[in-house]
C-alpha cells in the first residue's frame, strides 16, 4: 500500500523559488566588478584634473583675470609648480593672492596721470584770467604746488592715495595791439602713489611743457592752451603669496600725457564784483610704453597702451573788487564748477606673467566721471610790478575721489 504526500509538489516548488539562481548571482558579481573598475579609473583621473586646475576663477573681474592667466601657465612652469603646491583652497585667501599678483599699481598710475592733467589747465587759465597786476606788459611768473588725493576701492581695484609737490613757471606777453595774451610754461613735479591693500607703490617724475593764449571781446573771453607731460615712472610691488618667497618686484618705464583745452566765459558785473559763467573743454590723450618687471618669478610683462578722455566743465568764476590791507592791495577770487569725463575712463592694461601664459586685461580705478571743483584765492599786490598769490583747489566726486592742492605763486612785470 502506497501513501502519497499531497504537499510534496507544492513544497518542492516553494523551495525552488526561494533559492537564488546561479545566473542572478553571477550578474550581481559582474556589476560590483564593473563599478569597482570604474572607480579605480575615475578617482586618479579626477585627482589629476583637480591638480591641473588649482586656480579657481572667482571674485572680482581683476581676480578672475589673474586666476585665468595663472591657469594658462605651462604645466611644467616653475611659477605654476611653486604656486599650485601651496595655493589656498579657501576662496577668500585665494582672492587675496590674486590681488597681490595682479600688478594693479600700473593701471592706477595711468588713471592718476589723467586725473592730474588738470594742473597745466588750471595754471594756464589762471594766467589768462589776470585778476590782478597782469592787465598789461610782459610777465615772468613762478609757482610752487603741494597736493594730496585719494580714490576709494570700487570693488574691483583697491584704494589709492597720492602725494605730490612741484614747481611751474613761465612767461607771457601781449601781442596783436595788446588784444591777445600769449605765454609759455614749464613745470616739474614728483608724485608718490600708494596702494596699501596691494602692497604696491609708484613714483613719477613729471616734466610739463605748455603754451596758452587768450583774448577778450567786451564781456566775452576766450582762453586756449595745450600741454605735454613726460612721465618717468618707477613701481615697486611686495609680492608675498603661498608657494613663493616674499620679494620686491619693480620696473621703470615712460609715459606721456598730451592735451588741448579751451574756455569760453561771459563776465557780468554785480555790485562790487564780477561774475563769469564759463564752459571748459579738454581733450586728453595718454600713452604708456611697454615694460617688464624683475625681482621674482611672479614678475609681469606690460604691453604699451593708450587712452583718450574728454573733459567738460561748467562753472562760474567770481572776482571781488580790490580792497586795501594796510598798504597792500588785495583781490579775492573764487570759483565753483562741475566736471564731467567721457571716453576711456575705465583705464585698463594688458599684462602677463614673464613665466609664460596668456595676457590678461587689468582694470585700475575709473577716472572720476563727475567731480565738483572749488577754488579760492587771494592776490596781494606787493609793488606796482609784483603780485603774490595764494590759492586753494579742492575736488570731490565719484569713486569717493578727494583732491586738495595748495599753490603759492608770484608774478613780476618787466
Short mmCIF file of C-alpha atoms in Angstrom, two decimals:
data_model
loop_
_atom_site.label_atom_id
_atom_site.label_comp_id
_atom_site.label_asym_id
_atom_site.label_seq_id
_atom_site.Cartn_x
_atom_site.Cartn_y
_atom_site.Cartn_z
CA UNK A 1 0.00 0.00 0.00
CA UNK A 2 1.49 3.34 -1.15
CA UNK A 3 0.95 6.64 0.67
CA UNK A 4 1.18 9.92 -1.41
CA UNK A 5 2.24 13.18 0.12
CA UNK A 6 -0.12 15.76 -1.39
CA UNK A 7 2.06 18.73 -0.39
CA UNK A 8 5.25 17.44 -1.81
CA UNK A 9 4.90 19.11 -5.12
CA UNK A 10 3.94 22.45 -3.56
CA UNK A 11 6.76 22.26 -1.07
CA UNK A 12 9.22 21.49 -3.84
CA UNK A 13 8.11 24.45 -5.93
CA UNK A 14 8.34 26.83 -2.99
CA UNK A 15 11.81 25.67 -2.23
CA UNK A 16 12.96 26.23 -5.79
CA UNK A 17 11.66 29.89 -5.91
CA UNK A 18 13.34 30.85 -2.61
CA UNK A 19 16.84 29.88 -3.74
CA UNK A 20 18.89 32.43 -5.82
CA UNK A 21 19.76 31.21 -9.22
CA UNK A 22 23.34 30.82 -10.34
CA UNK A 23 22.77 33.35 -13.19
CA UNK A 24 21.43 36.08 -10.82
CA UNK A 25 24.39 35.77 -8.52
CA UNK A 26 26.73 36.00 -11.45
CA UNK A 27 25.13 39.22 -12.67
CA UNK A 28 25.47 40.85 -9.24
CA UNK A 29 29.13 39.92 -9.02
CA UNK A 30 29.62 41.39 -12.50
CA UNK A 31 28.01 44.69 -11.52
CA UNK A 32 30.29 45.01 -8.49
CA UNK A 33 33.37 44.33 -10.60
CA UNK A 34 32.39 46.92 -13.23
CA UNK A 35 31.65 49.64 -10.65
CA UNK A 36 34.91 48.93 -8.84
CA UNK A 37 36.88 49.14 -12.05
CA UNK A 38 35.21 52.43 -12.99
CA UNK A 39 36.04 53.96 -9.59
CA UNK A 40 39.61 52.77 -9.91
CA UNK A 41 39.92 54.61 -13.21
CA UNK A 42 37.91 57.77 -12.40
CA UNK A 43 39.41 58.53 -8.99
CA UNK A 44 43.00 59.20 -10.13
CA UNK A 45 41.68 60.94 -13.25
CA UNK A 46 39.59 63.33 -11.13
CA UNK A 47 42.55 63.95 -8.87
CA UNK A 48 44.66 64.78 -11.91
CA UNK A 49 42.06 67.30 -13.10
CA UNK A 50 41.89 68.96 -9.68
CA UNK A 51 45.67 69.14 -9.56
CA UNK A 52 45.85 70.68 -13.06
CA UNK A 53 43.25 73.36 -12.23
CA UNK A 54 44.14 74.71 -8.78
CA UNK A 55 43.39 78.37 -9.56
CA UNK A 56 39.65 78.82 -9.22
CA UNK A 57 38.39 81.79 -11.26
CA UNK A 58 36.11 83.58 -8.83
CA UNK A 59 35.78 87.02 -7.31
CA UNK A 60 36.16 90.44 -8.94
CA UNK A 61 36.91 90.84 -12.68
CA UNK A 62 40.58 91.53 -11.89
CA UNK A 63 40.82 88.44 -9.66
CA UNK A 64 39.19 86.25 -12.30
CA UNK A 65 41.58 87.62 -14.95
CA UNK A 66 44.65 86.79 -12.83
CA UNK A 67 43.33 83.30 -12.00
CA UNK A 68 42.73 82.61 -15.69
CA UNK A 69 46.26 83.80 -16.54
CA UNK A 70 47.76 81.54 -13.86
CA UNK A 71 45.76 78.60 -15.20
CA UNK A 72 47.23 79.26 -18.68
CA UNK A 73 50.83 78.89 -17.44
CA UNK A 74 52.68 75.91 -18.95
CA UNK A 75 52.21 72.72 -16.93
CA UNK A 76 55.93 72.47 -16.11
CA UNK A 77 56.40 76.19 -15.46
CA UNK A 78 58.38 76.72 -12.21
CA UNK A 79 55.97 79.52 -11.25
CA UNK A 80 52.92 77.29 -11.72
CA UNK A 81 54.55 74.37 -9.91
CA UNK A 82 55.52 76.54 -6.94
CA UNK A 83 52.15 78.22 -6.62
CA UNK A 84 49.87 75.23 -7.08
CA UNK A 85 51.77 73.20 -4.48
CA UNK A 86 50.57 75.55 -1.72
CA UNK A 87 47.76 77.57 -3.28
CA UNK A 88 44.97 78.05 -0.70
CA UNK A 89 41.67 76.29 -1.24
CA UNK A 90 39.89 78.87 0.90
CA UNK A 91 38.23 81.29 -1.62
CA UNK A 92 38.95 84.45 0.40
CA UNK A 93 42.66 83.62 0.75
CA UNK A 94 42.89 82.71 -2.94
CA UNK A 95 41.33 86.02 -4.00
CA UNK A 96 43.76 87.93 -1.76
CA UNK A 97 46.60 86.11 -3.50
CA UNK A 98 45.29 87.11 -6.93
CA UNK A 99 45.23 90.76 -5.80
CA UNK A 100 48.88 90.61 -4.70
CA UNK A 101 49.93 89.09 -8.01
CA UNK A 102 47.82 91.35 -10.23
CA UNK A 103 50.13 94.33 -10.84
CA UNK A 104 47.24 96.70 -10.32
CA UNK A 105 49.56 99.61 -9.49
CA UNK A 106 50.38 100.01 -13.20
CA UNK A 107 46.76 100.73 -14.08
CA UNK A 108 46.49 103.05 -11.07
CA UNK A 109 49.34 105.18 -12.42
CA UNK A 110 47.53 105.61 -15.73
CA UNK A 111 44.33 106.74 -14.02
CA UNK A 112 46.12 109.20 -11.73
CA UNK A 113 48.11 110.81 -14.55
CA UNK A 114 44.88 111.52 -16.44
CA UNK A 115 43.31 112.97 -13.29
CA UNK A 116 46.37 115.19 -12.70
CA UNK A 117 46.20 116.67 -16.19
CA UNK A 118 44.16 119.49 -14.62
CA UNK A 119 47.31 121.15 -13.20
CA UNK A 120 48.52 122.52 -16.54
CA UNK A 121 44.99 123.59 -17.49
CA UNK A 122 44.38 125.33 -14.20
CA UNK A 123 47.62 127.30 -14.38
CA UNK A 124 47.05 128.36 -17.99
CA UNK A 125 43.52 129.56 -17.25
CA UNK A 126 44.71 131.37 -14.13
CA UNK A 127 47.36 133.27 -16.07
CA UNK A 128 44.80 134.33 -18.67
CA UNK A 129 42.30 135.47 -16.04
CA UNK A 130 44.54 138.37 -14.94
CA UNK A 131 42.68 139.03 -11.73
CA UNK A 132 45.41 141.41 -10.56
CA UNK A 133 48.57 143.00 -11.86
CA UNK A 134 48.69 141.47 -15.36
CA UNK A 135 46.43 143.69 -17.43
CA UNK A 136 49.37 144.94 -19.47
CA UNK A 137 53.04 144.34 -20.19
CA UNK A 138 55.10 141.16 -20.11
CA UNK A 139 55.31 138.92 -17.05
CA UNK A 140 57.65 136.35 -15.61
CA UNK A 141 55.92 134.08 -13.14
CA UNK A 142 56.51 131.01 -10.99
CA UNK A 143 54.62 128.88 -8.51
CA UNK A 144 55.02 126.01 -6.06
CA UNK A 145 52.22 123.48 -5.52
CA UNK A 146 51.64 120.72 -2.99
CA UNK A 147 48.72 118.33 -3.11
CA UNK A 148 47.12 115.20 -1.75
CA UNK A 149 44.40 112.99 -3.24
CA UNK A 150 42.59 109.74 -2.52
CA UNK A 151 40.33 107.46 -4.50
CA UNK A 152 38.37 104.68 -2.81
CA UNK A 153 38.09 100.97 -3.52
CA UNK A 154 35.48 100.29 -6.20
CA UNK A 155 35.02 96.57 -5.53
CA UNK A 156 37.50 95.62 -8.26
CA UNK A 157 40.56 97.86 -7.87
CA UNK A 158 41.99 98.87 -4.50
CA UNK A 159 42.10 102.36 -2.99
CA UNK A 160 44.91 104.72 -3.99
CA UNK A 161 46.45 107.74 -2.23
CA UNK A 162 48.69 110.25 -3.99
CA UNK A 163 51.03 112.93 -2.63
CA UNK A 164 52.62 115.43 -4.98
CA UNK A 165 54.80 118.50 -4.98
CA UNK A 166 56.09 120.55 -7.84
CA UNK A 167 57.02 123.85 -9.40
CA UNK A 168 55.86 125.57 -12.57
CA UNK A 169 56.84 128.79 -14.25
CA UNK A 170 56.64 130.70 -17.47
CA UNK A 171 56.48 133.95 -19.33
CA UNK A 172 53.65 135.72 -21.15
CA UNK A 173 53.10 138.95 -23.03
CA UNK A 174 50.59 140.91 -25.14
CA UNK A 175 50.53 140.75 -28.95
CA UNK A 176 48.32 141.95 -31.81
CA UNK A 177 47.91 145.51 -30.48
CA UNK A 178 47.59 144.23 -26.92
CA UNK A 179 44.48 142.23 -27.81
CA UNK A 180 45.90 138.75 -27.13
CA UNK A 181 47.96 137.47 -24.20
CA UNK A 182 50.19 134.52 -25.11
CA UNK A 183 52.60 132.58 -22.96
CA UNK A 184 54.78 129.52 -22.43
CA UNK A 185 55.02 127.38 -19.32
CA UNK A 186 57.38 124.76 -17.97
CA UNK A 187 56.99 122.59 -14.89
CA UNK A 188 58.35 119.71 -12.88
CA UNK A 189 56.66 117.67 -10.16
CA UNK A 190 57.10 114.46 -8.23
CA UNK A 191 54.23 112.21 -7.15
CA UNK A 192 54.05 109.15 -4.93
CA UNK A 193 51.15 106.71 -5.29
CA UNK A 194 50.39 104.12 -2.61
CA UNK A 195 48.07 101.12 -2.82
CA UNK A 196 48.25 99.69 0.70
CA UNK A 197 45.81 96.87 0.01
CA UNK A 198 48.05 95.67 -2.85
CA UNK A 199 51.41 96.25 -1.09
CA UNK A 200 52.39 98.45 -4.03
CA UNK A 201 53.83 101.91 -4.61
CA UNK A 202 54.76 104.00 -7.61
CA UNK A 203 56.63 107.25 -8.04
CA UNK A 204 56.56 109.55 -11.04
CA UNK A 205 58.84 112.38 -12.10
CA UNK A 206 56.82 114.56 -14.47
CA UNK A 207 58.07 117.27 -16.80
CA UNK A 208 55.48 119.64 -18.27
CA UNK A 209 55.68 121.88 -21.35
CA UNK A 210 52.80 124.09 -22.44
CA UNK A 211 51.54 127.16 -24.25
CA UNK A 212 48.45 129.30 -23.79
CA UNK A 213 46.69 132.28 -25.40
CA UNK A 214 43.61 134.34 -24.60
CA UNK A 215 41.64 137.36 -25.69
CA UNK A 216 38.53 139.32 -24.79
CA UNK A 217 35.71 140.91 -26.81
CA UNK A 218 33.74 143.09 -24.42
CA UNK A 219 32.32 140.78 -21.75
CA UNK A 220 33.20 137.62 -23.70
CA UNK A 221 36.55 135.89 -23.02
CA UNK A 222 38.30 133.10 -24.89
CA UNK A 223 41.18 131.07 -23.42
CA UNK A 224 43.11 128.37 -25.29
CA UNK A 225 46.03 126.13 -24.43
CA UNK A 226 47.98 122.92 -24.98
CA UNK A 227 50.32 120.94 -22.74
CA UNK A 228 52.53 117.88 -22.87
CA UNK A 229 53.74 115.94 -19.81
CA UNK A 230 56.53 113.37 -19.85
CA UNK A 231 56.25 110.76 -17.06
CA UNK A 232 59.27 108.88 -15.69
CA UNK A 233 57.64 106.03 -13.73
CA UNK A 234 59.06 103.62 -11.13
CA UNK A 235 56.94 100.93 -9.48
CA UNK A 236 57.54 98.56 -6.58
CA UNK A 237 55.34 95.64 -5.53
CA UNK A 238 55.91 93.46 -2.48
CA UNK A 239 54.72 90.02 -3.60
CA UNK A 240 54.04 87.59 -0.76
CA UNK A 241 51.85 84.61 -1.67
CA UNK A 242 51.83 80.91 -0.70
CA UNK A 243 54.40 78.97 -2.69
CA UNK A 244 56.76 81.88 -3.42
CA UNK A 245 59.47 83.54 -1.39
CA UNK A 246 58.47 87.09 -0.47
CA UNK A 247 60.18 89.58 -2.79
CA UNK A 248 60.05 93.11 -4.14
CA UNK A 249 59.18 93.33 -7.82
CA UNK A 250 59.84 96.54 -9.72
CA UNK A 251 60.39 98.26 -13.03
CA UNK A 252 60.97 101.65 -14.67
CA UNK A 253 59.28 102.93 -17.81
CA UNK A 254 57.98 106.07 -19.50
CA UNK A 255 54.64 107.54 -20.44
CA UNK A 256 53.23 110.82 -21.67
CA UNK A 257 50.02 112.81 -21.45
CA UNK A 258 49.12 115.40 -24.08
CA UNK A 259 46.10 117.69 -24.09
CA UNK A 260 44.44 120.64 -25.75
CA UNK A 261 41.89 122.76 -23.90
CA UNK A 262 39.81 125.90 -24.05
CA UNK A 263 37.40 128.04 -22.06
CA UNK A 264 34.63 130.39 -23.11
CA UNK A 265 33.29 132.81 -20.48
CA UNK A 266 31.00 135.80 -20.18
CA UNK A 267 31.56 138.40 -17.45
CA UNK A 268 28.75 140.14 -15.62
CA UNK A 269 29.14 142.98 -13.11
CA UNK A 270 27.05 142.66 -9.97
CA UNK A 271 27.54 145.01 -7.05
CA UNK A 272 31.21 145.27 -6.23
CA UNK A 273 32.25 142.09 -8.03
CA UNK A 274 32.45 140.33 -11.41
CA UNK A 275 30.74 137.01 -12.08
CA UNK A 276 31.76 134.97 -15.10
CA UNK A 277 29.88 131.80 -16.09
CA UNK A 278 32.12 129.59 -18.20
CA UNK A 279 32.41 126.38 -20.20
CA UNK A 280 35.70 124.47 -20.39
CA UNK A 281 36.56 121.64 -22.77
CA UNK A 282 39.70 119.50 -22.74
CA UNK A 283 40.85 116.54 -24.81
CA UNK A 284 43.45 114.39 -23.01
CA UNK A 285 45.46 111.62 -24.67
CA UNK A 286 47.74 109.29 -22.74
CA UNK A 287 50.39 106.83 -23.95
CA UNK A 288 52.41 104.40 -21.83
CA UNK A 289 55.24 102.27 -23.18
CA UNK A 290 55.66 98.54 -22.58
CA UNK A 291 57.62 97.30 -19.58
CA UNK A 292 58.95 94.18 -17.88
CA UNK A 293 59.36 93.71 -14.15
CA UNK A 294 62.16 91.88 -12.35
CA UNK A 295 62.82 90.56 -8.86
CA UNK A 296 60.58 87.49 -8.57
CA UNK A 297 59.19 84.54 -10.59
CA UNK A 298 55.88 86.45 -10.37
CA UNK A 299 57.25 89.40 -12.38
CA UNK A 300 54.99 90.76 -15.10
CA UNK A 301 55.18 92.00 -18.67
CA UNK A 302 53.09 95.00 -19.69
CA UNK A 303 52.07 95.98 -23.19
CA UNK A 304 52.03 99.61 -24.30
CA UNK A 305 48.64 101.25 -24.02
CA UNK A 306 46.82 104.47 -24.77
CA UNK A 307 43.67 106.21 -23.55
CA UNK A 308 41.61 109.22 -24.65
CA UNK A 309 39.45 111.17 -22.21
CA UNK A 310 37.32 114.25 -22.90
CA UNK A 311 36.53 116.66 -20.06
CA UNK A 312 33.78 119.25 -19.98
CA UNK A 313 33.40 121.70 -17.10
CA UNK A 314 30.56 124.10 -16.35
CA UNK A 315 31.03 126.69 -13.66
CA UNK A 316 31.32 130.29 -12.59
CA UNK A 317 34.29 132.50 -11.64
CA UNK A 318 33.91 135.22 -9.03
CA UNK A 319 36.30 138.17 -8.54
CA UNK A 320 35.70 140.81 -5.90
CA UNK A 321 36.85 144.40 -6.34
CA UNK A 322 40.22 145.01 -4.74
CA UNK A 323 40.45 146.18 -1.15
CA UNK A 324 43.29 147.51 0.97
CA UNK A 325 45.09 145.54 3.63
CA UNK A 326 47.34 148.20 5.08
CA UNK A 327 49.41 149.40 2.13
CA UNK A 328 48.75 146.24 0.13
CA UNK A 329 46.01 145.96 -2.48
CA UNK A 330 44.21 142.60 -2.29
CA UNK A 331 41.97 140.80 -4.77
CA UNK A 332 39.74 137.95 -3.60
CA UNK A 333 38.57 135.36 -6.11
CA UNK A 334 36.72 132.07 -6.08
CA UNK A 335 35.09 129.61 -8.41
CA UNK A 336 32.86 126.59 -8.45
CA UNK A 337 32.27 124.07 -11.23
CA UNK A 338 31.13 120.61 -12.24
CA UNK A 339 33.46 118.50 -14.40
CA UNK A 340 32.38 115.50 -16.44
CA UNK A 341 34.68 112.90 -18.05
CA UNK A 342 33.90 110.84 -21.15
CA UNK A 343 35.84 108.31 -23.22
CA UNK A 344 38.35 105.77 -21.93
CA UNK A 345 37.60 106.42 -18.27
CA UNK A 346 37.94 102.72 -17.39
CA UNK A 347 41.70 102.55 -17.84
CA UNK A 348 42.99 99.01 -18.45
CA UNK A 349 46.37 97.41 -19.06
CA UNK A 350 47.28 94.17 -20.82
CA UNK A 351 49.63 92.22 -18.52
CA UNK A 352 51.15 88.74 -18.49
CA UNK A 353 53.49 86.75 -16.28
CA UNK A 354 57.04 86.65 -17.57
CA UNK A 355 56.96 82.91 -16.82
CA UNK A 356 54.52 82.42 -19.71
CA UNK A 357 50.80 82.04 -20.21
CA UNK A 358 48.25 84.36 -21.77
CA UNK A 359 47.84 88.13 -21.36
CA UNK A 360 45.03 89.40 -19.17
CA UNK A 361 43.29 92.77 -19.05
CA UNK A 362 43.56 94.51 -15.69
CA UNK A 363 41.37 97.50 -14.83
CA UNK A 364 42.53 100.21 -12.47
CA UNK A 365 40.34 102.71 -10.69
CA UNK A 366 37.99 104.51 -13.05
CA UNK A 367 38.71 108.13 -13.98
CA UNK A 368 36.11 110.06 -11.98
CA UNK A 369 33.16 110.72 -14.27
CA UNK A 370 31.66 113.56 -12.24
CA UNK A 371 33.62 115.90 -10.00
CA UNK A 372 32.74 119.07 -8.13
CA UNK A 373 35.53 121.66 -8.23
CA UNK A 374 36.02 124.52 -5.77
CA UNK A 375 38.81 127.08 -5.88
CA UNK A 376 39.58 130.20 -3.89
CA UNK A 377 42.50 132.58 -3.72
CA UNK A 378 43.95 135.92 -2.72
CA UNK A 379 46.25 138.12 -4.84
CA UNK A 380 48.49 140.55 -2.96
CA UNK A 381 49.97 143.45 -4.94
CA UNK A 382 53.19 143.99 -3.01
CA UNK A 383 54.56 146.51 -5.52
CA UNK A 384 53.29 148.04 -8.78
CA UNK A 385 55.05 145.26 -10.74
CA UNK A 386 54.91 142.34 -8.29
CA UNK A 387 51.95 140.18 -7.24
CA UNK A 388 51.98 137.24 -4.82
CA UNK A 389 49.05 134.81 -4.89
CA UNK A 390 47.85 132.10 -2.54
CA UNK A 391 45.30 129.61 -3.92
CA UNK A 392 43.41 126.53 -2.82
CA UNK A 393 41.73 123.99 -5.10
CA UNK A 394 39.51 121.18 -3.84
CA UNK A 395 37.79 118.42 -5.80
CA UNK A 396 35.33 115.72 -4.76
CA UNK A 397 33.41 113.30 -6.88
CA UNK A 398 32.51 109.79 -7.95
CA UNK A 399 34.63 106.83 -6.82
CA UNK A 400 34.97 108.63 -3.47
CA UNK A 401 37.54 110.93 -5.05
CA UNK A 402 39.06 113.71 -2.94
CA UNK A 403 41.82 116.02 -4.21
CA UNK A 404 43.24 119.06 -2.41
CA UNK A 405 46.01 121.36 -3.63
CA UNK A 406 47.64 124.49 -2.26
CA UNK A 407 49.61 126.87 -4.52
CA UNK A 408 51.89 129.83 -3.82
CA UNK A 409 52.68 131.92 -6.91
CA UNK A 410 54.49 135.12 -7.81
CA UNK A 411 54.28 137.23 -10.98
CA UNK A 412 56.69 140.08 -11.90
CA UNK A 413 56.07 142.51 -14.72
CA UNK A 414 59.02 143.64 -16.83
#
